Short mmCIF file of C-alpha atoms in Angstrom, two decimals:
data_model
loop_
_atom_site.label_atom_id
_atom_site.label_comp_id
_atom_site.label_asym_id
_atom_site.label_seq_id
_atom_site.Cartn_x
_atom_site.Cartn_y
_atom_site.Cartn_z
CA MET A 1 -108.49 -54.40 70.29
CA ALA A 2 -105.75 -52.39 70.88
CA ARG A 3 -106.86 -53.17 74.59
CA ALA A 4 -106.65 -56.29 74.10
CA ARG A 5 -102.95 -56.27 72.49
CA TRP A 6 -102.06 -54.60 75.51
CA HIS A 7 -103.31 -57.84 77.66
CA SER A 8 -102.09 -60.37 76.01
CA PHE A 9 -98.33 -58.95 76.73
CA SER A 10 -97.12 -61.11 79.79
CA THR A 11 -95.93 -57.77 81.96
CA CYS A 12 -93.24 -59.63 84.19
CA GLY A 13 -91.66 -60.08 79.84
CA LEU A 14 -91.76 -56.76 79.34
CA LEU A 15 -90.06 -55.37 82.44
CA LEU A 16 -87.28 -57.80 82.30
CA GLY A 17 -87.29 -57.18 78.34
CA THR A 18 -86.92 -53.96 78.96
CA LEU A 19 -84.00 -54.49 81.90
CA PHE A 20 -82.30 -56.77 78.79
CA PHE A 21 -82.23 -53.39 76.89
CA ALA A 22 -81.01 -50.69 78.70
CA ALA A 23 -78.39 -53.11 79.87
CA SER A 24 -77.73 -53.58 76.07
CA LEU A 25 -76.63 -49.77 75.98
CA THR A 26 -73.97 -50.06 78.55
CA PRO A 27 -70.83 -50.37 76.43
CA SER A 28 -68.67 -53.58 75.30
CA LEU A 29 -65.30 -53.59 74.38
CA LEU A 30 -66.15 -51.28 71.19
CA PRO A 31 -67.68 -48.51 70.10
CA ARG A 32 -71.22 -49.06 68.46
CA SER A 33 -73.40 -48.09 65.67
CA PHE A 34 -77.18 -46.95 66.25
CA LEU A 35 -77.72 -49.77 63.38
CA THR A 36 -75.82 -52.32 65.19
CA GLN A 37 -76.80 -50.93 68.85
CA GLY A 38 -80.76 -51.39 67.63
CA VAL A 39 -80.04 -54.95 66.87
CA VAL A 40 -78.55 -54.98 69.59
CA SER A 41 -81.18 -53.97 72.15
CA GLY A 42 -83.58 -55.72 69.73
CA CYS A 43 -83.04 -58.82 70.55
CA SER A 44 -81.62 -57.75 73.93
CA LEU A 45 -85.52 -57.06 74.85
CA THR A 46 -86.72 -60.03 73.10
CA ILE A 47 -84.80 -62.70 75.34
CA GLY A 48 -85.47 -60.78 77.99
CA TYR A 49 -88.94 -61.46 77.22
CA GLY A 50 -89.28 -64.39 76.16
CA VAL A 51 -87.69 -66.01 79.21
CA VAL A 52 -90.00 -64.10 81.65
CA VAL A 53 -93.24 -66.11 79.21
CA PHE A 54 -91.14 -69.00 78.81
CA GLY A 55 -91.74 -68.78 82.86
CA ARG A 56 -95.51 -67.82 82.45
CA TRP A 57 -95.97 -71.05 80.46
CA LEU A 58 -93.97 -73.36 83.16
CA TRP A 59 -96.15 -71.83 85.35
CA ALA A 60 -99.03 -72.79 84.53
CA TYR A 61 -97.70 -75.75 82.95
CA MET A 62 -98.07 -76.66 86.05
CA GLU A 63 -100.88 -75.70 87.47
CA LEU A 64 -100.09 -73.41 90.19
CA PRO A 65 -102.50 -70.23 91.41
CA GLN A 66 -102.08 -66.97 89.45
CA PRO A 67 -102.58 -63.47 89.86
CA LYS A 68 -106.04 -61.97 88.84
CA GLY A 69 -108.17 -59.05 88.88
CA ARG A 70 -106.95 -55.35 90.51
CA LEU A 71 -103.57 -56.47 91.24
CA MET A 72 -103.04 -57.55 87.33
CA ARG A 73 -103.90 -53.73 86.58
CA VAL A 74 -101.68 -52.01 89.38
CA VAL A 75 -99.01 -54.86 88.23
CA ARG A 76 -99.79 -53.84 84.74
CA LEU A 77 -99.52 -49.87 85.67
CA THR A 78 -96.76 -50.32 87.07
CA ALA A 79 -94.88 -52.05 84.49
CA ALA A 80 -95.69 -49.47 82.10
CA ILE A 81 -94.47 -46.60 84.52
CA SER A 82 -91.48 -48.35 85.18
CA CYS A 83 -90.73 -49.80 81.81
CA THR A 84 -90.90 -45.75 79.97
CA GLY A 85 -88.55 -44.90 83.21
CA ILE A 86 -85.86 -47.18 82.75
CA ALA A 87 -86.04 -47.22 79.03
CA LEU A 88 -85.97 -43.33 78.52
CA ALA A 89 -82.88 -43.47 81.61
CA SER A 90 -80.25 -46.00 79.65
CA LEU A 91 -81.25 -43.98 76.16
CA TRP A 92 -80.37 -40.79 77.92
CA GLN A 93 -76.97 -42.11 79.32
CA ALA A 94 -75.97 -44.04 75.84
CA ALA A 95 -73.72 -41.42 74.35
CA GLY A 96 -71.94 -41.50 77.60
CA TRP A 97 -71.28 -45.46 77.80
CA GLN A 98 -70.47 -45.37 73.96
CA ASN A 99 -67.64 -41.94 75.03
CA SER A 100 -66.41 -43.56 77.83
CA ILE A 101 -64.86 -45.96 74.87
CA ARG A 102 -64.51 -43.61 72.47
CA GLU A 103 -61.81 -41.89 75.29
CA LEU A 104 -59.65 -44.55 76.05
CA MET A 105 -59.10 -45.18 71.64
CA GLU A 106 -58.30 -41.48 71.60
CA ILE A 107 -60.98 -40.98 68.74
CA GLU A 108 -63.66 -38.43 67.98
CA TYR A 109 -67.01 -38.53 71.00
CA VAL A 110 -70.45 -38.97 69.68
CA GLU A 111 -73.02 -36.22 71.38
CA THR A 112 -75.77 -38.59 70.97
CA ALA A 113 -76.50 -41.65 70.94
CA TYR A 114 -79.81 -41.40 68.62
CA PRO A 115 -82.09 -42.43 71.02
CA PHE A 116 -85.23 -42.73 68.94
CA GLU A 117 -83.48 -44.16 65.80
CA VAL A 118 -82.00 -47.59 68.49
CA ALA A 119 -85.25 -47.89 70.08
CA LEU A 120 -87.14 -47.89 67.06
CA ILE A 121 -84.91 -50.39 65.33
CA ALA A 122 -84.97 -52.22 68.47
CA LEU A 123 -88.99 -52.21 68.24
CA ALA A 124 -88.70 -53.37 64.57
CA VAL A 125 -86.24 -56.21 65.58
CA PHE A 126 -88.56 -57.22 68.42
CA ALA A 127 -91.86 -57.62 66.39
CA ILE A 128 -89.63 -60.79 64.27
CA LEU A 129 -88.57 -61.97 66.78
CA LEU A 130 -91.57 -62.96 68.61
CA ALA A 131 -93.87 -62.99 65.18
CA LEU A 132 -91.09 -65.81 64.36
CA ALA A 133 -91.80 -67.09 68.01
CA ARG A 134 -95.50 -66.81 67.95
CA CYS A 135 -95.20 -69.03 64.60
CA PHE A 136 -93.28 -71.29 66.65
CA ARG A 137 -95.88 -71.65 68.78
CA LEU A 138 -98.56 -72.31 66.46
CA THR A 139 -96.11 -74.63 64.41
CA LEU A 140 -96.01 -76.92 68.06
CA ARG A 141 -99.58 -76.44 68.96
CA PHE A 142 -100.41 -78.35 65.38
CA VAL A 143 -98.15 -80.94 65.45
CA ALA A 144 -99.70 -81.76 69.41
CA ILE A 145 -102.69 -81.64 68.57
CA ARG A 146 -102.71 -84.32 65.23
CA VAL A 147 -100.13 -86.19 67.45
CA ASN A 148 -102.91 -85.96 70.45
CA ARG A 149 -105.11 -88.12 68.30
CA LEU A 150 -103.22 -90.90 68.97
CA LEU A 151 -100.75 -90.60 72.36
CA PRO A 152 -102.03 -88.55 76.03
CA MET A 153 -101.21 -84.88 75.86
CA ARG A 154 -98.23 -84.39 77.61
CA VAL A 155 -97.10 -87.02 75.38
CA SER A 156 -98.19 -85.03 72.94
CA HIS A 157 -96.47 -81.90 74.28
CA ILE A 158 -93.29 -83.59 74.15
CA ILE A 159 -93.04 -85.01 70.60
CA GLY A 160 -94.50 -81.75 69.58
CA ILE A 161 -91.68 -79.61 70.71
CA ILE A 162 -88.99 -82.32 69.30
CA ALA A 163 -90.68 -82.13 65.63
CA THR A 164 -91.04 -78.16 66.09
CA LEU A 165 -88.13 -77.44 67.02
CA ALA A 166 -86.20 -80.25 63.93
CA LEU A 167 -87.98 -78.17 61.15
CA PHE A 168 -87.14 -74.90 62.32
CA SER A 169 -83.45 -75.90 62.54
CA SER A 170 -83.72 -77.66 59.61
CA VAL A 171 -84.85 -74.62 57.76
CA ILE A 172 -82.71 -72.38 59.64
CA ASN A 173 -79.33 -74.72 59.05
CA GLY A 174 -80.16 -76.66 55.79
CA LEU A 175 -81.41 -74.09 54.17
CA LEU A 176 -80.58 -70.27 55.26
CA PHE A 177 -77.90 -70.92 56.03
CA ARG A 178 -76.50 -73.66 53.18
CA VAL A 179 -77.90 -70.77 51.19
CA THR A 180 -76.05 -68.14 52.48
CA LEU A 181 -72.72 -69.90 52.75
CA ARG A 182 -72.90 -70.76 49.06
CA VAL A 183 -74.41 -67.50 47.54
CA ALA A 184 -71.37 -66.08 50.35
CA ASP A 185 -69.06 -68.62 48.72
CA ALA A 186 -70.06 -67.57 44.56
CA SER A 187 -69.95 -63.72 45.50
CA TYR A 188 -66.46 -64.24 47.27
CA ARG A 189 -65.17 -66.42 44.11
CA GLU A 190 -65.69 -64.15 41.63
CA PHE A 191 -64.14 -61.22 43.73
CA ASP A 192 -61.18 -62.90 43.91
CA LYS A 193 -61.16 -63.65 40.51
CA LEU A 194 -61.24 -59.57 39.86
CA ILE A 195 -57.81 -58.35 38.00
CA GLU A 196 -57.32 -54.60 38.86
CA PRO A 197 -56.43 -53.06 36.15
CA GLU A 198 -53.30 -50.41 37.53
CA THR A 199 -51.87 -54.29 38.91
CA GLY A 200 -50.02 -56.61 36.64
CA PRO A 201 -48.09 -59.75 36.58
CA PRO A 202 -44.22 -58.62 37.67
CA THR A 203 -40.68 -58.62 35.48
CA ASP A 204 -38.62 -59.41 37.67
CA PRO A 205 -38.42 -63.16 37.44
CA LEU A 206 -37.25 -63.57 40.84
CA LYS A 207 -41.49 -63.13 42.14
CA THR A 208 -43.88 -65.57 41.58
CA GLY A 209 -46.71 -65.46 39.98
CA SER A 210 -43.69 -63.60 37.13
CA SER A 211 -43.25 -65.04 32.98
CA ALA A 212 -40.41 -67.26 34.85
CA SER A 213 -42.59 -68.40 37.46
CA LEU A 214 -44.69 -71.92 38.43
CA LEU A 215 -47.30 -70.05 39.42
CA ALA A 216 -49.71 -67.77 36.77
CA TRP A 217 -50.16 -64.39 38.18
CA HIS A 218 -53.89 -64.91 37.55
CA GLU A 219 -54.44 -67.93 39.65
CA LEU A 220 -52.44 -66.39 42.65
CA GLY A 221 -56.41 -64.52 43.22
CA ARG A 222 -57.29 -60.25 44.14
CA ALA A 223 -55.48 -61.11 47.84
CA GLY A 224 -52.91 -63.15 46.91
CA ARG A 225 -51.41 -60.41 43.69
CA GLU A 226 -52.43 -57.84 46.52
CA PHE A 227 -49.28 -60.36 48.64
CA ILE A 228 -47.12 -60.28 45.80
CA SER A 229 -47.70 -56.78 44.52
CA LEU A 230 -47.86 -54.57 47.62
CA GLY A 231 -44.78 -55.61 49.76
CA ALA A 232 -41.44 -53.30 50.22
CA THR A 233 -39.01 -53.47 47.86
CA ARG A 234 -34.98 -53.55 48.55
CA GLU A 235 -34.85 -50.27 47.33
CA GLU A 236 -37.39 -48.72 49.73
CA ILE A 237 -35.85 -50.16 53.01
CA SER A 238 -32.26 -49.28 51.65
CA ALA A 239 -33.45 -45.35 52.18
CA PHE A 240 -34.74 -45.92 54.75
CA SER A 241 -32.20 -47.75 56.70
CA GLY A 242 -28.89 -46.61 54.73
CA ARG A 243 -28.26 -50.05 54.73
CA ARG A 244 -27.72 -52.19 51.48
CA SER A 245 -31.09 -54.26 51.43
CA LEU A 246 -31.68 -57.24 49.41
CA GLU A 247 -34.90 -57.41 48.05
CA PRO A 248 -37.79 -59.89 49.92
CA ILE A 249 -39.19 -63.13 48.86
CA ARG A 250 -42.73 -63.80 49.04
CA VAL A 251 -44.18 -67.18 47.65
CA TYR A 252 -48.39 -67.01 47.55
CA VAL A 253 -50.23 -70.61 45.71
CA GLY A 254 -54.44 -69.40 45.27
CA LEU A 255 -56.76 -71.74 44.64
CA ARG A 256 -56.92 -71.79 41.64
CA SER A 257 -53.23 -72.65 41.30
CA ALA A 258 -53.55 -76.95 41.50
CA ASP A 259 -56.36 -79.15 41.92
CA THR A 260 -55.77 -80.71 44.83
CA LEU A 261 -54.09 -79.50 48.45
CA GLU A 262 -51.56 -81.37 48.27
CA ALA A 263 -49.73 -80.16 44.71
CA ARG A 264 -50.80 -76.29 45.17
CA ALA A 265 -48.46 -77.31 49.07
CA LYS A 266 -45.69 -78.90 46.74
CA LEU A 267 -45.83 -76.20 43.94
CA ALA A 268 -45.11 -73.50 47.09
CA LEU A 269 -42.16 -75.06 47.87
CA GLU A 270 -40.93 -75.61 44.59
CA GLU A 271 -41.16 -72.00 43.68
CA LEU A 272 -39.70 -71.44 47.73
CA LYS A 273 -36.90 -72.90 46.64
CA ARG A 274 -36.54 -71.46 42.76
CA VAL A 275 -36.45 -67.74 44.31
CA GLY A 276 -33.84 -68.77 46.74
CA GLY A 277 -36.30 -68.58 49.94
CA PHE A 278 -33.62 -70.65 51.77
CA ASP A 279 -30.67 -68.74 51.02
CA ARG A 280 -32.68 -66.08 53.27
CA SER A 281 -31.41 -65.78 56.92
CA VAL A 282 -35.87 -65.55 57.86
CA LEU A 283 -38.57 -67.86 56.24
CA ILE A 284 -41.41 -67.68 57.36
CA VAL A 285 -45.05 -70.04 56.80
CA VAL A 286 -48.08 -67.71 56.95
CA THR A 287 -51.34 -68.82 57.14
CA PRO A 288 -53.93 -66.33 55.86
CA THR A 289 -56.51 -65.53 56.88
CA GLY A 290 -59.86 -67.05 56.13
CA THR A 291 -60.05 -64.90 51.98
CA GLY A 292 -56.34 -65.32 51.52
CA TRP A 293 -56.07 -62.36 52.81
CA VAL A 294 -52.16 -61.66 54.19
CA ASP A 295 -51.78 -58.52 57.27
CA PRO A 296 -49.37 -55.93 54.95
CA ALA A 297 -48.63 -54.76 58.45
CA ALA A 298 -47.61 -58.31 59.37
CA LEU A 299 -44.36 -58.93 56.75
CA ASP A 300 -43.80 -55.39 56.15
CA SER A 301 -42.67 -54.25 59.74
CA VAL A 302 -40.09 -57.93 60.17
CA GLU A 303 -39.03 -57.16 56.20
CA TYR A 304 -37.69 -54.10 57.19
CA LEU A 305 -36.47 -55.41 60.67
CA HIS A 306 -34.24 -57.84 58.84
CA ARG A 307 -33.28 -55.25 55.78
CA GLY A 308 -35.33 -57.82 53.35
CA ALA A 309 -33.01 -60.94 54.03
CA VAL A 310 -36.06 -62.32 54.63
CA ALA A 311 -38.78 -64.63 53.04
CA SER A 312 -42.69 -65.83 53.11
CA VAL A 313 -44.96 -68.66 51.62
CA ALA A 314 -48.48 -68.75 52.37
CA LEU A 315 -51.24 -71.18 51.26
CA GLN A 316 -54.97 -70.07 49.89
CA TYR A 317 -57.22 -72.27 51.48
CA SER A 318 -60.75 -70.48 51.14
CA TYR A 319 -62.53 -67.49 49.17
CA LEU A 320 -65.41 -66.68 52.27
CA GLY A 321 -64.42 -64.03 55.33
CA SER A 322 -63.02 -65.71 58.35
CA TRP A 323 -66.14 -64.51 60.70
CA LEU A 324 -68.21 -66.66 58.96
CA TYR A 325 -65.90 -70.53 60.16
CA LEU A 326 -65.36 -68.24 63.47
CA LEU A 327 -69.54 -67.40 63.69
CA VAL A 328 -69.87 -71.64 63.34
CA GLY A 329 -66.65 -72.31 65.28
CA ALA A 330 -65.66 -74.20 61.77
CA ASP A 331 -62.66 -75.88 61.83
CA TYR A 332 -61.50 -74.93 58.58
CA GLY A 333 -58.03 -74.04 57.15
CA ALA A 334 -55.59 -76.29 59.37
CA ASP A 335 -55.63 -79.57 57.07
CA ALA A 336 -53.98 -76.45 54.56
CA ALA A 337 -51.91 -75.30 56.89
CA ARG A 338 -50.73 -78.47 57.97
CA ALA A 339 -49.54 -79.40 54.53
CA LEU A 340 -48.14 -76.04 53.52
CA PHE A 341 -45.39 -76.37 57.18
CA THR A 342 -45.23 -80.01 56.31
CA GLU A 343 -43.45 -79.71 52.83
CA VAL A 344 -41.73 -76.47 53.92
CA TYR A 345 -40.11 -78.12 57.33
CA GLY A 346 -39.43 -81.80 55.60
CA TYR A 347 -37.65 -79.54 53.07
CA TRP A 348 -35.77 -77.30 56.05
CA THR A 349 -34.85 -80.59 58.16
CA THR A 350 -32.85 -81.83 55.05
CA LEU A 351 -30.33 -78.64 55.16
CA PRO A 352 -27.36 -77.80 56.76
CA LYS A 353 -28.22 -76.39 60.45
CA ASP A 354 -25.81 -74.37 60.30
CA LYS A 355 -27.38 -72.82 56.44
CA ARG A 356 -30.55 -72.78 56.34
CA PRO A 357 -33.06 -69.66 57.30
CA ARG A 358 -34.06 -69.84 60.73
CA LEU A 359 -38.23 -71.17 60.51
CA TYR A 360 -40.77 -68.64 61.72
CA LEU A 361 -44.44 -69.48 61.94
CA HIS A 362 -47.79 -66.34 61.32
CA GLY A 363 -51.25 -65.87 61.56
CA LEU A 364 -53.74 -63.76 61.67
CA SER A 365 -57.31 -64.36 63.13
CA LEU A 366 -58.24 -67.51 61.79
CA GLY A 367 -55.21 -67.51 60.08
CA ALA A 368 -54.00 -68.40 63.50
CA LYS A 369 -55.91 -70.55 64.71
CA ASN A 370 -54.73 -73.06 61.38
CA SER A 371 -51.07 -71.97 61.54
CA GLU A 372 -51.25 -73.36 66.15
CA GLN A 373 -52.58 -76.98 64.56
CA SER A 374 -50.06 -76.04 61.90
CA THR A 375 -47.85 -78.57 63.25
CA ASP A 376 -47.97 -81.04 66.95
CA LEU A 377 -44.54 -79.21 69.00
CA ILE A 378 -43.74 -82.58 69.88
CA GLU A 379 -43.05 -83.74 66.33
CA VAL A 380 -40.65 -81.02 66.24
CA LEU A 381 -38.40 -81.24 69.03
CA ASP A 382 -35.78 -82.88 67.53
CA ASP A 383 -35.44 -80.31 65.31
CA PRO A 384 -37.87 -77.39 66.54
CA PHE A 385 -38.73 -74.13 64.14
CA ALA A 386 -37.25 -71.11 64.99
CA GLY A 387 -40.83 -69.64 67.22
CA ALA A 388 -44.30 -68.23 66.09
CA LEU A 389 -46.36 -64.99 66.08
CA TRP A 390 -49.49 -65.18 66.57
CA SER A 391 -52.30 -62.20 66.76
CA GLY A 392 -55.69 -62.08 67.24
CA PRO A 393 -55.56 -65.51 68.10
CA PRO A 394 -59.72 -66.71 68.67
CA TYR A 395 -60.76 -67.74 71.61
CA SER A 396 -61.38 -71.16 69.67
CA SER A 397 -57.46 -71.49 68.85
CA LYS A 398 -56.28 -74.60 71.04
CA LEU A 399 -53.00 -73.63 72.23
CA TRP A 400 -53.93 -70.11 73.43
CA ARG A 401 -56.53 -71.03 75.42
CA PHE A 402 -54.85 -73.67 77.03
CA LEU A 403 -51.37 -71.45 77.81
CA THR A 404 -54.17 -68.99 78.55
CA ASP A 405 -56.32 -71.14 81.22
CA ARG A 406 -53.47 -72.33 82.98
CA ARG A 407 -51.86 -68.57 83.26
CA ASN A 408 -49.59 -67.68 86.49
CA PRO A 409 -51.85 -66.94 89.11
CA GLY A 410 -52.20 -63.15 89.42
CA SER A 411 -51.42 -62.38 86.16
CA PRO A 412 -54.39 -61.50 84.06
CA ALA A 413 -56.42 -63.09 81.24
CA TRP A 414 -55.57 -60.06 78.31
CA LEU A 415 -51.87 -60.22 79.47
CA PRO A 416 -51.61 -63.84 80.72
CA ARG A 417 -47.88 -64.52 82.75
CA PHE A 418 -46.95 -68.52 81.22
CA ARG A 419 -45.08 -69.94 83.43
CA ASP A 420 -41.63 -68.30 83.38
CA GLY A 421 -41.94 -66.52 79.56
CA SER A 422 -38.73 -68.51 78.16
CA PHE A 423 -41.17 -70.25 75.37
CA VAL A 424 -44.14 -68.58 75.22
CA ARG A 425 -44.87 -64.43 75.90
CA PHE A 426 -47.78 -61.48 75.38
CA MET A 427 -47.70 -58.92 74.09
CA ASN A 428 -50.04 -55.80 73.75
CA GLN A 429 -50.53 -51.75 72.97
CA GLY A 430 -46.96 -51.79 75.69
CA GLY A 431 -44.56 -53.71 73.68
CA ASP A 432 -43.34 -55.73 75.70
CA ALA A 433 -42.91 -59.08 76.14
CA ALA A 434 -42.55 -59.65 78.82
CA GLY A 435 -45.26 -57.44 79.58
CA PRO A 436 -45.74 -56.53 83.53
CA PHE A 437 -46.44 -59.37 84.69
CA SER A 438 -43.52 -61.42 83.45
CA ALA A 439 -41.17 -62.79 85.70
CA PRO A 440 -37.76 -60.04 85.83
CA ASN A 441 -34.85 -60.82 83.41
CA ALA A 442 -36.59 -64.31 81.82
CA SER A 443 -34.52 -65.11 79.11
CA TRP A 444 -35.93 -66.99 75.90
CA GLY A 445 -35.86 -70.80 75.16
CA ARG A 446 -35.40 -72.45 71.98
CA MET A 447 -38.16 -71.61 70.62
CA ARG A 448 -39.92 -67.97 70.84
CA VAL A 449 -43.73 -67.71 71.16
CA VAL A 450 -45.00 -64.21 71.39
CA TYR A 451 -48.55 -63.35 70.89
CA LEU A 452 -50.09 -60.08 69.98
CA GLN A 453 -53.38 -59.60 71.34
CA TYR A 454 -55.54 -56.51 72.09
CA ALA A 455 -57.75 -56.33 75.48
CA SER A 456 -60.83 -54.50 73.00
CA ASP A 457 -60.48 -57.60 70.63
CA PRO A 458 -64.13 -59.24 70.61
CA VAL A 459 -62.50 -62.08 67.89
CA THR A 460 -60.52 -63.03 70.93
CA PHE A 461 -62.00 -62.20 74.12
CA PHE A 462 -65.41 -63.68 72.53
CA GLU A 463 -66.56 -67.04 74.41
CA TYR A 464 -69.71 -68.72 74.79
CA ARG A 465 -69.67 -68.60 78.94
CA SER A 466 -70.26 -64.92 78.80
CA LEU A 467 -74.09 -65.89 78.97
CA TYR A 468 -73.85 -66.82 81.83
CA CYS A 469 -70.68 -66.05 83.76
CA GLU A 470 -67.96 -62.92 83.80
CA PRO A 471 -65.27 -63.93 81.80
CA ASP A 472 -62.06 -63.30 83.28
CA TRP A 473 -60.35 -60.50 81.23
CA MET A 474 -63.42 -58.71 82.87
CA THR A 475 -61.64 -58.93 86.33
CA PRO A 476 -59.52 -56.16 87.79
CA PRO A 477 -57.16 -54.88 86.48
CA ARG A 478 -58.25 -54.51 83.03
CA GLY A 479 -56.41 -53.75 79.91
CA PRO A 480 -56.07 -50.44 79.27
CA ASP A 481 -58.30 -50.42 76.17
CA VAL A 482 -61.41 -52.07 77.76
CA SER A 483 -64.23 -49.39 79.49
CA PRO A 484 -63.85 -49.27 82.82
CA GLN A 485 -68.05 -48.75 82.74
CA LEU A 486 -68.39 -51.75 81.30
CA ARG A 487 -70.42 -54.73 83.26
CA TRP A 488 -71.11 -58.02 83.08
CA TYR A 489 -74.73 -59.12 82.53
CA PRO A 490 -75.91 -62.60 81.75
CA VAL A 491 -77.02 -63.25 78.24
CA VAL A 492 -77.12 -59.16 77.02
CA THR A 493 -73.21 -59.24 77.47
CA LEU A 494 -72.69 -62.25 74.78
CA LEU A 495 -74.65 -60.90 72.71
CA GLN A 496 -72.86 -57.25 72.85
CA LEU A 497 -69.16 -59.57 72.50
CA ALA A 498 -71.06 -60.88 69.62
CA ALA A 499 -72.20 -57.62 67.94
CA ASP A 500 -68.38 -56.54 68.52
CA LYS A 501 -67.32 -59.47 66.50
CA PHE A 502 -68.59 -58.24 63.58
CA VAL A 503 -67.29 -54.99 63.35
CA ALA A 504 -64.03 -55.65 65.17
CA THR A 505 -61.55 -54.71 62.53
CA ALA A 506 -63.74 -51.39 62.08
CA ALA A 507 -62.26 -51.17 65.09
CA PRO A 508 -59.86 -47.64 64.71
CA ILE A 509 -56.00 -49.58 64.38
CA GLY A 510 -53.98 -50.91 67.19
CA TYR A 511 -57.07 -51.90 68.74
CA GLY A 512 -59.92 -54.39 68.49
CA HIS A 513 -59.16 -56.70 65.70
CA VAL A 514 -56.87 -54.53 63.77
CA TYR A 515 -53.44 -54.09 64.95
CA ALA A 516 -50.78 -51.61 64.19
CA PRO A 517 -47.47 -52.34 62.28
CA ALA A 518 -45.51 -50.66 65.14
CA HIS A 519 -47.07 -53.36 67.25
CA TYR A 520 -45.61 -55.73 64.71
CA VAL A 521 -42.53 -54.37 64.96
CA ASP A 522 -42.12 -55.02 68.56
CA ALA A 523 -43.42 -58.92 68.66
CA TRP A 524 -41.00 -59.48 65.66
CA ILE A 525 -38.36 -57.66 67.62
CA GLU A 526 -38.57 -60.74 70.20
CA VAL A 527 -39.16 -63.81 68.25
CA THR A 528 -37.02 -62.99 66.06
CA ASP A 529 -34.20 -61.15 68.21
CA VAL A 530 -33.93 -58.37 66.82
CA ARG A 531 -30.11 -56.46 67.92
CA ASP A 532 -28.72 -54.23 65.34
CA TRP A 533 -31.87 -51.76 65.64
CA SER A 534 -31.42 -48.95 68.06
CA PRO A 535 -33.98 -47.50 70.09
CA ASP A 536 -34.03 -44.09 68.04
CA GLU A 537 -33.85 -46.28 64.77
CA ILE A 538 -37.14 -48.51 66.01
CA THR A 539 -38.95 -45.35 67.23
CA ARG A 540 -38.03 -44.06 63.54
CA LEU A 541 -39.62 -47.48 62.05
CA LYS A 542 -42.27 -47.15 63.50
CA GLN A 543 -43.37 -44.05 62.39
CA HIS A 544 -41.81 -44.97 58.47
CA LEU A 545 -44.53 -47.78 58.36
CA SER A 546 -47.40 -46.25 60.63
CA ARG A 547 -47.76 -43.55 57.55
CA PRO A 548 -51.02 -43.96 55.58
#
């Protein structure tokens, strides 16, 4: 029985699968746990094996001669020895490969990559996926045999393939994925309703959610209540700067605040007017992430830099995490971002230009993508807003993609330079908006757009083209936080980057998809043209905001 099962496996398939397995252990953008590594390695092993099995089927279908007898026994033995050696050698080096990333991110080395655990998980994943593949084949054969009673054999095979693909895709997309989304939406919705016992409604009538507010505290959602209650106060900003400061204004509208998107956008505008948001020197239209979360590091840094003279407004558009929408490439939330911007911008343009605040846009991750789509730049040419700070934009962000693809020759994809840098600039941990690849003495134009991005952020640099070609960001010189041992492998690199996306927010601060307050400080200085802070004061602010 065991011998029969062994002979049922493809020798060349196991060999290519083992090569894929070994490649999957090499470093990608972020460190991986043994569980994540096992899943990635198992998927890689399965795909490598499946490629050869499909090729063997195609070979037989074309009725080409196949090797038999003693030659096959020698090939099987050689393949078994080679597979074992390749797997052991790659597992032995796995810890070193992972440490090449950890060294750049200044985190503790690992002594072992847990090779036994990785191997067991990979084999389990391989067995499950192989069982599913064989189930697919049996279904295909079942359909083809019955169709063959009426139609020729090859026609029946084609019909069988189409019918089986339709069946499996409908089960996966129509049943599993939709059920998963419904369960996730219900879970996030209930979580969003939870009110922390230590977080009560504000007593200040100028705060959103207070008794004087147009918006009820319990309807703001968990992320909204956090956004309103955890911001720096006037006293805290004054104590740090030693100068007179204002109380920052934050407005947030939750999904339960009104029945329609248009009503929620109008509520946001009216609340912003009620609390005096248009009397501040800086006004920021914030597009949150999928769950409605707004990165506190982004808002705290700009509020300190402008000593509280900042008003910000955000509109929740979902309960689900951004990763779910990014996973399927959904364009969800752009309509909410546009509705809010249209309301705020429409009122802002009616105000005297010498008395109204400077208007900015901000978003992180999916929020950055949706914020990009909140306006067409052509629509605001006559009366442009002041600028935007977009951090960690997903690869599918259209404007970011356009600017990166059309970057100046010689500038890398992870820190592009676009023309003379007067309209848009890219920043990373270096803190220089102009960057080492920008033109010297470049000056800003009327609108300032900055993209804050890390070369190690898989949300930004994941791309489906890595399935079959090496991404531009891997071309030397590489980003300062990307392992020099990272190599591109067909198919495998796509799987590695996909896994990195799931753990992107677990990276050390200042790497991956976790943006550091210090880097936000540098970005906001450029975007909002801060000039009255000395280098020593800026350094002290970065240290203050970086404290736990």
